[in-house]
Amino acid sequence: MNKISESIFSLGNGRMGQRANFEETYSGETLPGNYVAGVYYPDKTRVGWWKNGYPEYFAKVLNAANWIGIDIKINNEVLDLNNCQVSDFRRVLNMQEGYLLRTFTATLPSGKQVKVAAQRFCSIVDDEAGAIRYSFTPLNFTGEVTVTNFIDGDIKNQDSNYDEKFWDEVQKEVNLNTAYLTLRTKKTAFEVCTGMHFEIQQNGKALTVEPTLIEQDKFVAGTVKVVVAENQETTIYKYAANVSSENYPKEELLTACKKVIAKVTAKGFAQLLAEQAEAWAAKWEESDIMIEGDPAAQQAIRFNIFQLNQTYTGEDARLNIGPKGFTGEKYGGTTYWDTEAYCVPFYLATADQQVTRNLLIYRYKHLQKAIENAEKLGFKNGAALYPMVTINGEECHNEWEITFEEIHRNAAIAFAIYNYIRYTGDAAYLNDYGLEVLVGIARFWAQRVNWSEAKQQYVMLGVTGPNEYENNVNNNWYTSTMAMWCLEYALEALECVKNQAVDKYRVILTKTNFEKAEEKAQWQHILENMYLPADNEKGIFLQQDGYLDKEQILVNDLLPEDRPINQKWSWDRILRSPFIKQADVLQGFYFLEDRFDLETLRRNFDYYEPRTVHESSLSPCVHAILAAKLGDGERAYQFYLRTARLDLDDYNNDTEDGCHITSMAGTWMSVVEGFGGMRVRNDKLTFNPFLPVKWSSFSFKVNFRGALLKVKINKQGVQIFNQSDSALIVLVYNKPYEVNGQSEILAAHEYVA
Ligand code: BGC
């Protein structure tokens, strides 16, 4: 239970984050977790059966020094909630202002009672710093309390492949109430200096303390004894900083850390907290969703938005979004296709366009590595295969069916470029970065297909689609369709750059050795002759060749005890079954929706959804959006419910490992693209909303090309308020409305559900 709460109450500021571990000693169940973005360790691959082409390592964002530690001993008795009787225990995650508050009363085995309030945050204003206010009040005794403020760098990743520790000590320094510990990662030699400064107050006055200093291997602390009287509150303020060699020369790390500590100490807790609240208010102003009539849904969506904003702030193009963010070790804090396929829409609509642009530039910077990755697998001439899992551009996933075969990720990266330009209108992105990436990706697809003499068409063999419950299939419709889309888009992008910046176009052609006539003709030939499996009788696309040979049973035919099948069935049984882990064909309908009419969508939806077990948290959101599009508001709402409170209610029994951060973006998509029916078409925002029956209203914020809109849907209709100064044309149920600056429009409901 505690590990679940530790995940849910996690804190982060894009640059660092942590699980909601206790400050004081805790001998019960806990998963300690402190993470510094971008600092990773290449943990040597561990597999049963080595396959050529596997990456040598899995890059993991490391569990880093614990800076929250404050041990409390009351007359030599350790305050450890695992050994105490605890009452009034409360944890509050204040999402409005961005802090965590924990309060409790503990009765120690000796009978001494103490009341504690611990408040802390990772500052999003000073994003290398965090602060804690820890107060304790003896309720039935007067005595001596020993307070040890510490930084513990002797930390291990729970998921370490060989049970190794990943950090070495570089230096430490302890001086009065300040301490610094610099650690270096093995192999990668990243250095992180963690610093702390503490103050102790009684009756609002700072105590002059002479701490006993402790220096041990990878551990620094200052211990202070304070006399405490019954009902008298003692407060410890602890300021901490993490600075990394990603941002400073190593020889300047200690000085840099000292500067951050001096800065935040000078500001003090109250000012830091006020700045934190102000910065969070600005984030909420851009990204809040309000739901009236359903407090559980309201709490859920805000929790999702809060966690996404804690995970990625978009200030540093070297950082990305791990599926668990800073809330746990699972997935190693690395980047998946989740970013492009699920997170991009959220950041596009709720933050400055620079935020998404940085996510794209992250991949641009990895282009050379993607080319090398493809070369390792036998591709040539600048073909780029982006990794399924990465932190530095190198592939580090090592299950053959995913590493080598789940290549559809390449298309999501191209699609994100398209999506970004569609949303922002920043077509110049193609000239500076986008086109090079698109050429590399298109080249990969052009080499990955092969001409089938038998079919007299191109085919794509041996792939794994988004549905990971099928491996090594031929002609996965989604992968092939998206590959063709990439070829088309790359051709279009070439024309676009030629027209808008011919000099840059020439530079890119030279840089990429692009054989204009030949390569374009080859891509065109593939486009005209690609095999895409379909069943004309049923009027559906086929997930892959042979899908209809499977026993055609439905999810409804499964017994409750068979589910989830990934925990109950052997892998071969899953592979042979028709059951689909997550949107596969339907993922294609989501991305390329304008290419298919509603009836085609309906046939495919009605066929595939009943065979989908939604055992990836990324699945329900796509289904919610498509169900809404089909006019089935009730089903859309049901799908939404499956992810909205996934972690808060621990639906999948796995929240203790961390929260499902990337699927939280999917929850946002369900509301805005599903219930709100928001799209961008021809440079304009369009809405096709409906109001879930359980809600009396909902509203969301959208940033669009410099304008901030508040879209509210209630029983009366659709209200759009333009909070910016210039006018904007939006479409509601396909009708254009001009929304002047600082004004609103109202439209009547027309959604047919
Ligand atoms: C899903 C993938 C996803 C990964 C990380 C897997 O369970 O099938 O689509 O990229 O989790 O979230």
GROMACS .gro file of N, CA, C and O and ligand atoms in nm, residues 322-324 331 336-339 342 388-389 402 406 408 465-469 566 581-582 615-618 660 662-663, ligand 1:
model
  128
  322GLY      N    1   0.975   0.963  -1.981
  322GLY     CA    2   0.974   0.818  -1.959
  322GLY      C    3   0.832   0.773  -1.928
  322GLY      O    4   0.756   0.850  -1.868
  323PRO      N    5   0.794   0.652  -1.967
  323PRO     CA    6   0.657   0.607  -1.939
  323PRO      C    7   0.619   0.614  -1.791
  323PRO      O    8   0.501   0.617  -1.757
  324LYS      N    9   0.719   0.615  -1.701
  324LYS     CA   10   0.687   0.629  -1.559
  324LYS      C   11   0.734   0.762  -1.503
  324LYS      O   12   0.732   0.783  -1.380
  331TYR      N   13   1.072   0.074  -1.686
  331TYR     CA   14   1.095   0.133  -1.819
  331TYR      C   15   1.219   0.222  -1.820
  331TYR      O   16   1.248   0.289  -1.919
  336TYR      N   17   1.008   0.623  -2.533
  336TYR     CA   18   0.936   0.528  -2.619
  336TYR      C   19   0.859   0.605  -2.726
  336TYR      O   20   0.850   0.728  -2.718
  337TRP      N   21   0.791   0.533  -2.814
  337TRP     CA   22   0.705   0.600  -2.913
  337TRP      C   23   0.589   0.671  -2.844
  337TRP      O   24   0.523   0.756  -2.903
  338ASP      N   25   0.568   0.639  -2.717
  338ASP     CA   26   0.463   0.703  -2.638
  338ASP      C   27   0.471   0.855  -2.651
  338ASP      O   28   0.370   0.925  -2.653
  339THR      N   29   0.594   0.907  -2.651
  339THR     CA   30   0.612   1.052  -2.656
  339THR      C   31   0.545   1.111  -2.779
  339THR      O   32   0.465   1.204  -2.769
  342TYR      N   33   0.144   0.985  -2.809
  342TYR     CA   34   0.046   1.017  -2.706
  342TYR      C   35   0.070   1.150  -2.635
  342TYR      O   36  -0.023   1.218  -2.596
  388MET      N   37   1.333   0.170  -3.022
  388MET     CA   38   1.208   0.151  -2.950
  388MET      C   39   1.221   0.210  -2.810
  388MET      O   40   1.126   0.263  -2.755
  389VAL      N   41   1.342   0.199  -2.757
  389VAL     CA   42   1.367   0.249  -2.622
  389VAL      C   43   1.504   0.316  -2.623
  389VAL      O   44   1.600   0.255  -2.669
  402ILE      N   45   1.057  -0.696  -3.041
  402ILE     CA   46   1.029  -0.553  -3.025
  402ILE      C   47   1.144  -0.470  -3.082
  402ILE      O   48   1.125  -0.383  -3.166
  406GLU      N   49   0.935  -0.407  -3.392
  406GLU     CA   50   0.829  -0.311  -3.364
  406GLU      C   51   0.868  -0.175  -3.423
  406GLU      O   52   0.879  -0.073  -3.355
  408HIS      N   53   0.719   0.023  -3.622
  408HIS     CA   54   0.620   0.129  -3.646
  408HIS      C   55   0.654   0.256  -3.570
  408HIS      O   56   0.607   0.364  -3.603
  465GLY      N   57   0.332  -0.519  -3.474
  465GLY     CA   58   0.255  -0.394  -3.474
  465GLY      C   59   0.242  -0.341  -3.332
  465GLY      O   60   0.300  -0.397  -3.238
  466PRO      N   61   0.163  -0.237  -3.312
  466PRO     CA   62   0.140  -0.189  -3.175
  466PRO      C   63   0.083  -0.299  -3.086
  466PRO      O   64   0.106  -0.300  -2.965
  467ASN      N   65   0.009  -0.391  -3.147
  467ASN     CA   66  -0.041  -0.506  -3.072
  467ASN      C   67   0.075  -0.602  -3.050
  467ASN      O   68   0.107  -0.684  -3.135
  468GLU      N   69   0.135  -0.595  -2.933
  468GLU     CA   70   0.253  -0.679  -2.906
  468GLU      C   71   0.214  -0.823  -2.877
  468GLU      O   72   0.300  -0.906  -2.847
  469TYR      N   73   0.085  -0.854  -2.886
  469TYR     CA   74   0.042  -0.993  -2.867
  469TYR      C   75   0.046  -1.072  -2.998
  469TYR      O   76  -0.016  -1.178  -3.011
  566ASN      N   77  -0.229  -1.148  -2.012
  566ASN     CA   78  -0.082  -1.146  -2.003
  566ASN      C   79  -0.030  -1.195  -1.868
  566ASN      O   80   0.087  -1.220  -1.852
  581LYS      N   81  -0.373  -0.651  -2.786
  581LYS     CA   82  -0.332  -0.582  -2.663
  581LYS      C   83  -0.380  -0.437  -2.662
  581LYS      O   84  -0.425  -0.386  -2.561
  582GLN      N   85  -0.365  -0.369  -2.774
  582GLN     CA   86  -0.398  -0.226  -2.778
  582GLN      C   87  -0.429  -0.190  -2.922
  582GLN      O   88  -0.404  -0.269  -3.012
  615GLU      N   89  -0.484  -0.430  -2.271
  615GLU     CA   90  -0.390  -0.456  -2.163
  615GLU      C   91  -0.269  -0.363  -2.166
  615GLU      O   92  -0.177  -0.378  -2.086
  616SER      N   93  -0.271  -0.268  -2.257
  616SER     CA   94  -0.178  -0.155  -2.244
  616SER      C   95  -0.262  -0.036  -2.204
  616SER      O   96  -0.371  -0.014  -2.257
  617SER      N   97  -0.207   0.045  -2.113
  617SER     CA   98  -0.282   0.162  -2.069
  617SER      C   99  -0.295   0.264  -2.182
  617SER      O  100  -0.368   0.362  -2.169
  618LEU      N  101  -0.223   0.241  -2.293
  618LEU     CA  102  -0.232   0.335  -2.404
  618LEU      C  103  -0.351   0.305  -2.495
  618LEU      O  104  -0.377   0.377  -2.590
  660HIS      N  105   0.155   0.562  -1.462
  660HIS     CA  106   0.156   0.546  -1.608
  660HIS      C  107   0.153   0.685  -1.672
  660HIS      O  108   0.048   0.731  -1.716
  662THR      N  109   0.276   0.828  -1.949
  662THR     CA  110   0.243   0.856  -2.089
  662THR      C  111   0.095   0.827  -2.119
  662THR      O  112   0.035   0.894  -2.203
  663SER      N  113   0.038   0.733  -2.045
  663SER     CA  114  -0.104   0.709  -2.072
  663SER      C  115  -0.190   0.821  -2.013
  663SER      O  116  -0.307   0.837  -2.051
  754BGC     C1  117   0.304  -0.091  -2.489
  754BGC     C2  118   0.388  -0.006  -2.582
  754BGC     C3  119   0.447   0.110  -2.502
  754BGC     C4  120   0.521   0.062  -2.378
  754BGC     C5  121   0.566   0.175  -2.289
  754BGC     C6  122   0.390  -0.135  -2.371
  754BGC     O1  123   0.313  -0.211  -2.283
  754BGC     O2  124   0.257  -0.205  -2.558
  754BGC     O3  125   0.308   0.043  -2.687
  754BGC     O4  126   0.534   0.181  -2.584
  754BGC     O5  127   0.437  -0.021  -2.301
  754BGC     O6  128   0.458   0.249  -2.242
   0.00000   0.00000   0.00000
